[in-house]
mmCIF file of C-alpha atoms and ligand atoms in Angstrom:
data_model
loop_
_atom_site.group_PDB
_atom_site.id
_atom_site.type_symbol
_atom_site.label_atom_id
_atom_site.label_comp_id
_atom_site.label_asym_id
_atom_site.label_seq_id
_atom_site.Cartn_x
_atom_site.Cartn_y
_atom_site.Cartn_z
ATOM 1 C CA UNK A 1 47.821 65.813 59.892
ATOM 2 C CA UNK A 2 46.788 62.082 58.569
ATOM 3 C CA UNK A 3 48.345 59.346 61.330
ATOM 4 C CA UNK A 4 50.480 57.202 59.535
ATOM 5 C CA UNK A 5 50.102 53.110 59.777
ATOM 6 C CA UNK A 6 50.962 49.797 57.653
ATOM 7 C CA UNK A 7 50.685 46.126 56.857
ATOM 8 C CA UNK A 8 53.629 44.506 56.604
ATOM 9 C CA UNK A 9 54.661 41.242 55.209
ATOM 10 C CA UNK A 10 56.573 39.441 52.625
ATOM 11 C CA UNK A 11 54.791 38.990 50.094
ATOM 12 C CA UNK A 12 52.170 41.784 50.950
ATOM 13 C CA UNK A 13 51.072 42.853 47.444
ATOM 14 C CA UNK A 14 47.780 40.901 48.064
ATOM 15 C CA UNK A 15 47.184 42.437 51.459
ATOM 16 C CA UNK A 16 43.054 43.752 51.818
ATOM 17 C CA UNK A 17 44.994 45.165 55.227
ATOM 18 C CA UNK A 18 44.213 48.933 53.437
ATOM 19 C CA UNK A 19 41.310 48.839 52.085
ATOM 20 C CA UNK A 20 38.967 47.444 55.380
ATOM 21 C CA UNK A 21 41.605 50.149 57.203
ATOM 22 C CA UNK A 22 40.554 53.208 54.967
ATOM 23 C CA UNK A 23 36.878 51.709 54.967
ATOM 24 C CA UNK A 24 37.008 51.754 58.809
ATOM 25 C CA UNK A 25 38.650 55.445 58.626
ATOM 26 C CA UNK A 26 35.874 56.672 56.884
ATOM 27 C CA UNK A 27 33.140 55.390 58.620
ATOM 28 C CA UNK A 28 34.810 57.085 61.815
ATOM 29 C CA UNK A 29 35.632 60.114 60.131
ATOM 30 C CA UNK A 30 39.390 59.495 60.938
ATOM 31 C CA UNK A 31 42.160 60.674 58.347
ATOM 32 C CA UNK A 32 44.716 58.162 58.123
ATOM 33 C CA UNK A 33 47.446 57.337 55.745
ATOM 34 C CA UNK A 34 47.429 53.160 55.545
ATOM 35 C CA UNK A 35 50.308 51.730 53.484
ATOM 36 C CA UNK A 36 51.524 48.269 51.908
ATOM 37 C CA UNK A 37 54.712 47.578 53.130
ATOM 38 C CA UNK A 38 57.178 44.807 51.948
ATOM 39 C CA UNK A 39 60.021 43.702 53.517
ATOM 40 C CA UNK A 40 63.547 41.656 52.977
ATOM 41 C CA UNK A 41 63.399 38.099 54.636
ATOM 42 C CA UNK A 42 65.849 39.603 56.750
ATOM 43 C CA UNK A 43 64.965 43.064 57.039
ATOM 44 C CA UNK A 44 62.002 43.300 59.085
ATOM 45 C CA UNK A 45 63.534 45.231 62.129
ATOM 46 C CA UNK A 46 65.253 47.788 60.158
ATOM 47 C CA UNK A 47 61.708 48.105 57.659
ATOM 48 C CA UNK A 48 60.040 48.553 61.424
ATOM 49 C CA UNK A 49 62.702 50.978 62.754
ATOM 50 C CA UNK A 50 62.534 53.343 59.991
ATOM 51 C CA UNK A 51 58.655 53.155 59.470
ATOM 52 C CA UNK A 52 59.058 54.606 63.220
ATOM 53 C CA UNK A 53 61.097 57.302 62.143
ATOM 54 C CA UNK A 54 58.850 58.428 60.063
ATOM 55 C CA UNK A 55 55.871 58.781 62.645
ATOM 56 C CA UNK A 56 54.241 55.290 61.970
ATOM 57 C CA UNK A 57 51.821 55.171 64.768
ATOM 58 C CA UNK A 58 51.010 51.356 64.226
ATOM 59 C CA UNK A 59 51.421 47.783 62.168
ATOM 60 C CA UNK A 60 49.682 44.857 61.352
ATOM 61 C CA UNK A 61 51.937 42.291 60.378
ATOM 62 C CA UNK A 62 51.182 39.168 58.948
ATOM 63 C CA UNK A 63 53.288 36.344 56.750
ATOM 64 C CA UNK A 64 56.201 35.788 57.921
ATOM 65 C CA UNK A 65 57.055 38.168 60.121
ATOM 66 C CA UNK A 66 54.090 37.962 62.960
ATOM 67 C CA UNK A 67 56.883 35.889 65.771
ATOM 68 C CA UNK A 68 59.658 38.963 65.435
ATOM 69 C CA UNK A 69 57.034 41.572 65.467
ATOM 70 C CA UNK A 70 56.279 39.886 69.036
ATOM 71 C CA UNK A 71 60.053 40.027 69.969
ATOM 72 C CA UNK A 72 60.748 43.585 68.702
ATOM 73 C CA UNK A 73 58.197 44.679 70.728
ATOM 74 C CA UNK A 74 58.719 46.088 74.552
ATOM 75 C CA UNK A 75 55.559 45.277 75.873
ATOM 76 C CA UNK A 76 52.971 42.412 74.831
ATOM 77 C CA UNK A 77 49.209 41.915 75.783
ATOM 78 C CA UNK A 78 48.138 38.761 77.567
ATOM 79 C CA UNK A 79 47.155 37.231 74.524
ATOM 80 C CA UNK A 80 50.006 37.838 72.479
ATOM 81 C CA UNK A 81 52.140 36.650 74.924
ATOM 82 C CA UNK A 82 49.649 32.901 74.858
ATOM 83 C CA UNK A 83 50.420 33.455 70.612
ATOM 84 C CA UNK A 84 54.004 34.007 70.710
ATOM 85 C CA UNK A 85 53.058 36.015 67.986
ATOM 86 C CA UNK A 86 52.120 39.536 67.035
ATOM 87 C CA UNK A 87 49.987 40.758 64.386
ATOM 88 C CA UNK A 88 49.354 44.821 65.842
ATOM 89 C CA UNK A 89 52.007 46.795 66.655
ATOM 90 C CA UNK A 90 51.650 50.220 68.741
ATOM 91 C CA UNK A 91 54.357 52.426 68.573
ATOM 92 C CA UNK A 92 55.471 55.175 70.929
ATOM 93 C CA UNK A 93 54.194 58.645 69.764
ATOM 94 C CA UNK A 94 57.429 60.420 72.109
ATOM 95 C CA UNK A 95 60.648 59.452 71.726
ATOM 96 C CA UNK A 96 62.078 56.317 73.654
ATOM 97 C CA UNK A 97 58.520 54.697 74.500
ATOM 98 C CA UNK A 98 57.656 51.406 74.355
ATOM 99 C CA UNK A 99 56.768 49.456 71.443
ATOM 100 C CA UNK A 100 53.614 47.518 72.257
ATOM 101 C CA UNK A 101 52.710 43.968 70.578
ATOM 102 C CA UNK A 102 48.737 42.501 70.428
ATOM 103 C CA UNK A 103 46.913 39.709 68.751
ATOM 104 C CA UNK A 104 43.815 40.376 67.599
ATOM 105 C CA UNK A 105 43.403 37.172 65.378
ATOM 106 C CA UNK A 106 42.155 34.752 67.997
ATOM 107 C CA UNK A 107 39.273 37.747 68.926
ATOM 108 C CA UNK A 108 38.738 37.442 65.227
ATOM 109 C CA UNK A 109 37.984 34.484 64.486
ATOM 110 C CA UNK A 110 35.940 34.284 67.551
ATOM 111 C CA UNK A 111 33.947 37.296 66.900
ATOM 112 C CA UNK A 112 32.702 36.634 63.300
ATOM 113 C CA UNK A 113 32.175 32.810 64.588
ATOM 114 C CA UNK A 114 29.552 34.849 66.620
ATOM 115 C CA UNK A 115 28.288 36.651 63.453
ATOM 116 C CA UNK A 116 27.345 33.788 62.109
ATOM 117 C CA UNK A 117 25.247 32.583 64.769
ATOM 118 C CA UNK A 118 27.561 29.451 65.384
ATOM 119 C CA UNK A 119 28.103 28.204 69.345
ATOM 120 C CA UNK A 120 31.033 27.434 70.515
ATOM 121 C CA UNK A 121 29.979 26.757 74.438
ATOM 122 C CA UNK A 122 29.463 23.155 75.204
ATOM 123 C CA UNK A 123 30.258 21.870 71.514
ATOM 124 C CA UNK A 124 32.589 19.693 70.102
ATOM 125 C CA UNK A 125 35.821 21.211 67.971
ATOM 126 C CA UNK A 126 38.266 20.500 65.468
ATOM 127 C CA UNK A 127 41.309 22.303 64.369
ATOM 128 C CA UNK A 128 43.539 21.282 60.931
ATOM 129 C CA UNK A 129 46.976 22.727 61.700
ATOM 130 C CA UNK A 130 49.213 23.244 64.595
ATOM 131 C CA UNK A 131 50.420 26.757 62.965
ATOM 132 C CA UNK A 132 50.906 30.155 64.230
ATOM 133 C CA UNK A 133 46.906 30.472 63.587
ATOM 134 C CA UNK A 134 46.077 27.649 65.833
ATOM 135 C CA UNK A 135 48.256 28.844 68.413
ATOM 136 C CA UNK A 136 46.500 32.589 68.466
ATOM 137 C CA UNK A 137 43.078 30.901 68.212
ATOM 138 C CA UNK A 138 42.883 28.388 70.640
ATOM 139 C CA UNK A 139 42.270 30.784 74.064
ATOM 140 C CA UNK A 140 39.700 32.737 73.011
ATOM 141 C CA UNK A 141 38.531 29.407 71.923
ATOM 142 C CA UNK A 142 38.829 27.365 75.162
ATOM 143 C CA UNK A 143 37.670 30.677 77.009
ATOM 144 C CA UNK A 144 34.117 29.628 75.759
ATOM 145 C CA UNK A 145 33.872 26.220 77.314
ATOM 146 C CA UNK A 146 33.532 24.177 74.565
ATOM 147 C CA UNK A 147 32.994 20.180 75.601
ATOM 148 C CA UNK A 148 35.858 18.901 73.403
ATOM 149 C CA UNK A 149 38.613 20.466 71.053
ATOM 150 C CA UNK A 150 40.961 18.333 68.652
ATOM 151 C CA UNK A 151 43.750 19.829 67.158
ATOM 152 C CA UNK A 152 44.816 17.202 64.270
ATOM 153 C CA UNK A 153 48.164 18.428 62.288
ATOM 154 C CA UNK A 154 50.249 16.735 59.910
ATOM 155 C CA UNK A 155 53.014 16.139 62.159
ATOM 156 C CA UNK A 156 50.928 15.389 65.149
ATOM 157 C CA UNK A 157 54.039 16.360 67.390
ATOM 158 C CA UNK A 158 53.075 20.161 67.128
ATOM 159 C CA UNK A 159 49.385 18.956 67.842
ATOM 160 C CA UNK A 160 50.399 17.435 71.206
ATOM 161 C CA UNK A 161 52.826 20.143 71.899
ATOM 162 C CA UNK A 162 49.635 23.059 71.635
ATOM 163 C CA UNK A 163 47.713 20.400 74.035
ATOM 164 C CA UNK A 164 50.342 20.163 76.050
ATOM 165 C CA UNK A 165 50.587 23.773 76.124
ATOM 166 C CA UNK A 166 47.251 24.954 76.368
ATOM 167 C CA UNK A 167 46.162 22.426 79.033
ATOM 168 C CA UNK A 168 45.661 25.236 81.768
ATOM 169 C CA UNK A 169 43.161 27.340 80.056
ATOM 170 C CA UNK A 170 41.386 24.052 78.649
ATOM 171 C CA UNK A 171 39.190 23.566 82.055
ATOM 172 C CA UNK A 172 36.466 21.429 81.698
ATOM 173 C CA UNK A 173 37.048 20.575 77.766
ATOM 174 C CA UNK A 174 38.709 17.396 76.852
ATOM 175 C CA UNK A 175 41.783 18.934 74.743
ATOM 176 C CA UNK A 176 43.577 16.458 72.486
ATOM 177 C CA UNK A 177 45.901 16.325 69.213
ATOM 178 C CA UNK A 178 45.951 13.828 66.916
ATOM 179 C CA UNK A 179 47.376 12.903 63.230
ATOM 180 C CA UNK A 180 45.042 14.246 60.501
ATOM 181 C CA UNK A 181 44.782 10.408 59.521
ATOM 182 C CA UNK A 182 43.298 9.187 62.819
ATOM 183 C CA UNK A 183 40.654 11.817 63.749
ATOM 184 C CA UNK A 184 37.539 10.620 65.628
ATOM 185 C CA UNK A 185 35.096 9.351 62.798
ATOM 186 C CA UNK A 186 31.882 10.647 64.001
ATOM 187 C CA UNK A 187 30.848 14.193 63.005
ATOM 188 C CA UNK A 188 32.166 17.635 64.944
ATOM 189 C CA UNK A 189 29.685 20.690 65.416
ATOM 190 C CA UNK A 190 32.670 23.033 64.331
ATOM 191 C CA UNK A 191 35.790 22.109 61.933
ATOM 192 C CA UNK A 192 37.924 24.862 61.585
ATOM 193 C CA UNK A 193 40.901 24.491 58.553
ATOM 194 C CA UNK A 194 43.910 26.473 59.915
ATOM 195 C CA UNK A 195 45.788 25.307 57.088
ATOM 196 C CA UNK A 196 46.569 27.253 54.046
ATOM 197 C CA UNK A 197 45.753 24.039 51.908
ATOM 198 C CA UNK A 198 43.565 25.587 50.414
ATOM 199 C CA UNK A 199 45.109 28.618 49.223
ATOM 200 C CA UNK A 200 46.982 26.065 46.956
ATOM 201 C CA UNK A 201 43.159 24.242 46.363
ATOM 202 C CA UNK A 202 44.422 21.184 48.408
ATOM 203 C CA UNK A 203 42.028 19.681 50.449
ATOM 204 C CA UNK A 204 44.230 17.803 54.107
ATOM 205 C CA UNK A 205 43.071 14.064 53.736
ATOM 206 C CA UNK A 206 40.133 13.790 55.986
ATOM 207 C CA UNK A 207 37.855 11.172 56.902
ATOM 208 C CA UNK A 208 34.277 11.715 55.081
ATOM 209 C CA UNK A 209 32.902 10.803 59.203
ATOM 210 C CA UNK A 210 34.156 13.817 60.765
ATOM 211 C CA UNK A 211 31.262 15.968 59.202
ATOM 212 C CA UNK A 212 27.709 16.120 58.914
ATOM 213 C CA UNK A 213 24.851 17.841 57.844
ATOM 214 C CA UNK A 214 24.553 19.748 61.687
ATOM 215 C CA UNK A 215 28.710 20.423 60.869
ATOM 216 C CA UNK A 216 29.519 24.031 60.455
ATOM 217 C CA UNK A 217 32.796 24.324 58.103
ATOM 218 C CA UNK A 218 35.043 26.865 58.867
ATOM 219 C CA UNK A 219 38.156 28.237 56.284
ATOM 220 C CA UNK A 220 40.320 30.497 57.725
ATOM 221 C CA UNK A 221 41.134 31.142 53.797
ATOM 222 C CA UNK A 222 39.209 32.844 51.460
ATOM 223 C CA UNK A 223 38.845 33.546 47.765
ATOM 224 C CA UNK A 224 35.442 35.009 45.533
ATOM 225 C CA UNK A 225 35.112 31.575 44.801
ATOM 226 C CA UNK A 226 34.563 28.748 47.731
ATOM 227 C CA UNK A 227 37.456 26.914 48.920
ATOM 228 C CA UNK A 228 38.265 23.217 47.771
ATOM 229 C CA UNK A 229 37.286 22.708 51.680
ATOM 230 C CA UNK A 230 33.907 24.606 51.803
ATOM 231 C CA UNK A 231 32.706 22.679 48.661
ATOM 232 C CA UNK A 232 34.165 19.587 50.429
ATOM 233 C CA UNK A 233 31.777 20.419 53.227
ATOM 234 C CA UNK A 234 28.584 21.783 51.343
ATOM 235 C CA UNK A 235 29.065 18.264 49.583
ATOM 236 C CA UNK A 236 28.114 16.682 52.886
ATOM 237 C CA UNK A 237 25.206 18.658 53.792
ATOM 238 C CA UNK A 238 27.387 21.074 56.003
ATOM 239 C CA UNK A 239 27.126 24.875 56.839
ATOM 240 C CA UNK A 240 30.611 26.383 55.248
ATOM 241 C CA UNK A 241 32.107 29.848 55.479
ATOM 242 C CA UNK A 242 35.513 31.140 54.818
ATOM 243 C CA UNK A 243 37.838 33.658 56.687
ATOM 244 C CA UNK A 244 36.624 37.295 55.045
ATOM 245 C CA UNK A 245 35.030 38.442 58.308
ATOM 246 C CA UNK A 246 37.841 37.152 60.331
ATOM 247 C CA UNK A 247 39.857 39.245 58.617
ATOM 248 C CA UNK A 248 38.069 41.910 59.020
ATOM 249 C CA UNK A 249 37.293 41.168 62.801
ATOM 250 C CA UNK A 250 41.024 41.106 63.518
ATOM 251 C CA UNK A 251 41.198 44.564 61.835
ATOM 252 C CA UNK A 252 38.291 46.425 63.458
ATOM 253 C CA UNK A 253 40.116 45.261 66.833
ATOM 254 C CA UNK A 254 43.286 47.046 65.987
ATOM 255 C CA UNK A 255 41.607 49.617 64.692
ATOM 256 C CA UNK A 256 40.271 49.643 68.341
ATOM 257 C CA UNK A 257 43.525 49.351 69.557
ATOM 258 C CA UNK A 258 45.055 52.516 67.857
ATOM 259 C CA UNK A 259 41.887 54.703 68.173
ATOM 260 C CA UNK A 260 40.017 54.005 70.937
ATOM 261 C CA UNK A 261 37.027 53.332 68.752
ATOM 262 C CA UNK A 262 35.605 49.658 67.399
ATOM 263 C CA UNK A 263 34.302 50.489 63.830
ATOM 264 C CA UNK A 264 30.836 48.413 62.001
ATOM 265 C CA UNK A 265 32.213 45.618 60.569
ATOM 266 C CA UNK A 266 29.460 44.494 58.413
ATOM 267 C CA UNK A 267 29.726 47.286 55.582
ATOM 268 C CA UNK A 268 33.423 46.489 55.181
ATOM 269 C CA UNK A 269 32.639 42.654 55.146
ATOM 270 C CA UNK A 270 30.349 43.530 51.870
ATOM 271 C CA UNK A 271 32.451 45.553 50.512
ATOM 272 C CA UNK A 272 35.732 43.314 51.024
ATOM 273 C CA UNK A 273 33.860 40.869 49.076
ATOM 274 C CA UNK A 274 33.081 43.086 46.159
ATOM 275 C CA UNK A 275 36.475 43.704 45.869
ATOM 276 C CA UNK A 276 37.793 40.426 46.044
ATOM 277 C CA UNK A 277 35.106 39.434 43.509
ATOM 278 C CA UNK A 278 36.284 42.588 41.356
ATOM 279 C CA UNK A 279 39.915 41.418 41.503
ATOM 280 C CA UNK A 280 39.875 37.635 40.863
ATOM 281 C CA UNK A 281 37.430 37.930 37.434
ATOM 282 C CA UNK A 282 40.429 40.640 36.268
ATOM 283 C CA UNK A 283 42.623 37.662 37.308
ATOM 284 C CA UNK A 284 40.581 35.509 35.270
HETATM 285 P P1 NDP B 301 51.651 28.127 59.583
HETATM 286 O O1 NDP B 301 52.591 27.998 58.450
HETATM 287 O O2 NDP B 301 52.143 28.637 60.888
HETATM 288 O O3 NDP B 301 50.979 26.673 59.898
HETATM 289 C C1 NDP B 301 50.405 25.926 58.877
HETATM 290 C C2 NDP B 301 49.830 24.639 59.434
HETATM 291 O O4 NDP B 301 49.129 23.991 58.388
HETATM 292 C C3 NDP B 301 50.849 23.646 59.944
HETATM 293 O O5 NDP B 301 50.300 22.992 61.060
HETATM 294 C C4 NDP B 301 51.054 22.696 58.763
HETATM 295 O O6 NDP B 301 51.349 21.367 59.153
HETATM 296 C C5 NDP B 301 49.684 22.672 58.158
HETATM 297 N N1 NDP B 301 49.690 22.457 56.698
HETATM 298 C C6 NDP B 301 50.305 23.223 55.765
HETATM 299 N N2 NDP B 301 50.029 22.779 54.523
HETATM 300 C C7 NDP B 301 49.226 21.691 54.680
HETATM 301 C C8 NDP B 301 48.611 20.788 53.773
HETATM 302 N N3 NDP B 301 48.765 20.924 52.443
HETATM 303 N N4 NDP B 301 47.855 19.787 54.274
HETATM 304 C C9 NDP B 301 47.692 19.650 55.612
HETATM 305 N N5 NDP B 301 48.269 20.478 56.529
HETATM 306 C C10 NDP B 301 49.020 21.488 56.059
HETATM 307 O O7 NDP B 301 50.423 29.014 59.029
HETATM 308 P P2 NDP B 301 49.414 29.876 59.900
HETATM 309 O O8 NDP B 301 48.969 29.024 61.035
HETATM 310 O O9 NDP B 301 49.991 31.204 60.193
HETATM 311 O O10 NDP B 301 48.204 30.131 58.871
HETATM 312 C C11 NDP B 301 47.335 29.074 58.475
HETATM 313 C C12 NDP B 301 46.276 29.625 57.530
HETATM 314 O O11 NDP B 301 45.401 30.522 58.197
HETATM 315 C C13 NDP B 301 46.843 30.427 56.339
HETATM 316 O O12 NDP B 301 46.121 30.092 55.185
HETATM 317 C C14 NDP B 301 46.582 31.852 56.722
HETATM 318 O O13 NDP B 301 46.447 32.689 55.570
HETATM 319 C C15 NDP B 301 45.245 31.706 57.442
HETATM 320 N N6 NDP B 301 44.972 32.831 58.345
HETATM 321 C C16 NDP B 301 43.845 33.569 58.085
HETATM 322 C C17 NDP B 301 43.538 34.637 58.887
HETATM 323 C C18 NDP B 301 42.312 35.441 58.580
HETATM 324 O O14 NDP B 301 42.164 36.538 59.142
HETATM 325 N N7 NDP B 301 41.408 34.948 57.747
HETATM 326 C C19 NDP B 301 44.396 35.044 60.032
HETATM 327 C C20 NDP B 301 45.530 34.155 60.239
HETATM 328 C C21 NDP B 301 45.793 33.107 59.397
HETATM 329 P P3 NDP B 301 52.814 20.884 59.603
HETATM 330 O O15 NDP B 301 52.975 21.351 61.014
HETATM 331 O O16 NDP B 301 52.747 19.402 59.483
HETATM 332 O O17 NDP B 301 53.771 21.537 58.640
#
């Protein structure tokens, strides 16, 4: 019989969640049933609880329900317990078992950074945003020894409240938050946009210093067409690239998480961007 699994979310109809799932599946020859799931504002424990009930063997969970997933759950990994957040669930397959949280985003991120051939280990970082995002990226992030890492946000209070936060695992790097309006003028090796600016093609206001042509440009969102912020950055001789193979990092490590098995990310990657390319010139 197919195992049972979901995204959930609210909204959720965009979700890609199923398609890199069934892509993985079949690679792996693994039957699985992977569904869309939406649920009320208020309703995500009961949407969980009955999932459950009827054999769900695991979630992702994304928008805005990633902080309850992490305090349904019974038991959390080390690194969703750094996040605060959960985006994999694993859920008991006998009665009265534990629920188990995990945060595969940071591992993401980090893993199709290393796709693309771009160092993190002695180089220096910057983060737009304070948000969930940040929060489940920064570890893995620190973890590689990077020589400096500024998170800039907004309101710069949730900046210095992630330094403030992270400074045990920052070591040797010189962790510090600042407003977006007073970053360091000279150019970063890495810039990473953790805000969903430009899902609404809004570009933060950043100083034209902070990048250069040795800059790689890094959008967590993604779209067929660049983002307002990677055509800010190819403007200025930087390398950009947007968050398609982090989300399909994240996925291939809960697929690893619910079947033992990591699947090849880079078919998925190509066909994830077919699709998306498919979908947005319907949209057009
Ligand atoms: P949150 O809502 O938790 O945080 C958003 C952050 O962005 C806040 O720090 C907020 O600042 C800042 N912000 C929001 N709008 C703007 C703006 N217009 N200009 C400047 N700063 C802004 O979101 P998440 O951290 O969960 O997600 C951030 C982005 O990362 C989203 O686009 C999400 O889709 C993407 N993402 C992509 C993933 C992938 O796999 N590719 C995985 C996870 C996230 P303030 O604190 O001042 O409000």
């Amino acid at each position: 019989m197919s195992q049972l699994f979901a995204v959930i979310g609210n909204p959720i109809e965009h979700s890609r969640s199923p398609l890199i799932h069934q892509q993985f599946a079949r690679q792996m020859g693994i039957d699985l049933v992977y569904e869309k799931l939406w649920a009320p504002i208020d309703g995500f424990e009961a949407a969980v609880r009955e999932f459950m009930e009827r054999g769900g063997a695991g979630m992702n969970v994304t928008v805005p329900f990633k902080l309850e997933a992490f305090d349904l759950a019974d038991e959390h990994s080390p690194r969703a317990k750094r996040a605060l957040a959960a985006n994999t669930l694993v859920f008991p397959q006998e009665a009265g078992g534990p629920i188990r949280a995990d945060n595969t985003d940071g591992i993401g991120l980090v893993n199709d950074l290393a796709f693309h051939g771009v160092e993190i280990t002695g180089r220096r970082l910057l983060i737009l945003g304070a948000g969930g995002a940040t929060r489940g990226v920064l570890e893995p992030l620190l973890e590689r020894t990077p020589s400096a890492l500024t998170i800039a946000n907004r309101n710069p209070e949730r900046a210095y409240g992630l330094v403030e936060e992270f400074a045990d695992v920052a070591g040797d790097c010189l962790l510090s938050g600042c407003p977006l309006a007073a970053i360091e003028a000279t150019p970063f090796d890495l810039i990473i946009n953790a805000t969903p600016a430009s899902l609404a093609r809004q570009l933060p206001p950043l100083p034209d210093e902070i990048i250069g042509p040795e800059t790689t440009a890094y959008d967590m969102a993604y779209s067929a067409e660049p983002t307002v912020f990677m055509e800010w950055a190819a403007s200025r001789g930087a390398s950009p690239h947007d968050g398609l193979g982090m989300l399909v990092e994240q996925a291939a490590e809960s697929f690893l998480l619910w079947h033992g098995r990591r699947p090849d990310t880079a078919p998925v990657r190509l066909a994830l961007r077919e699709a998306i390319a498919r979908t947005e010139q319907r949209q057009d």
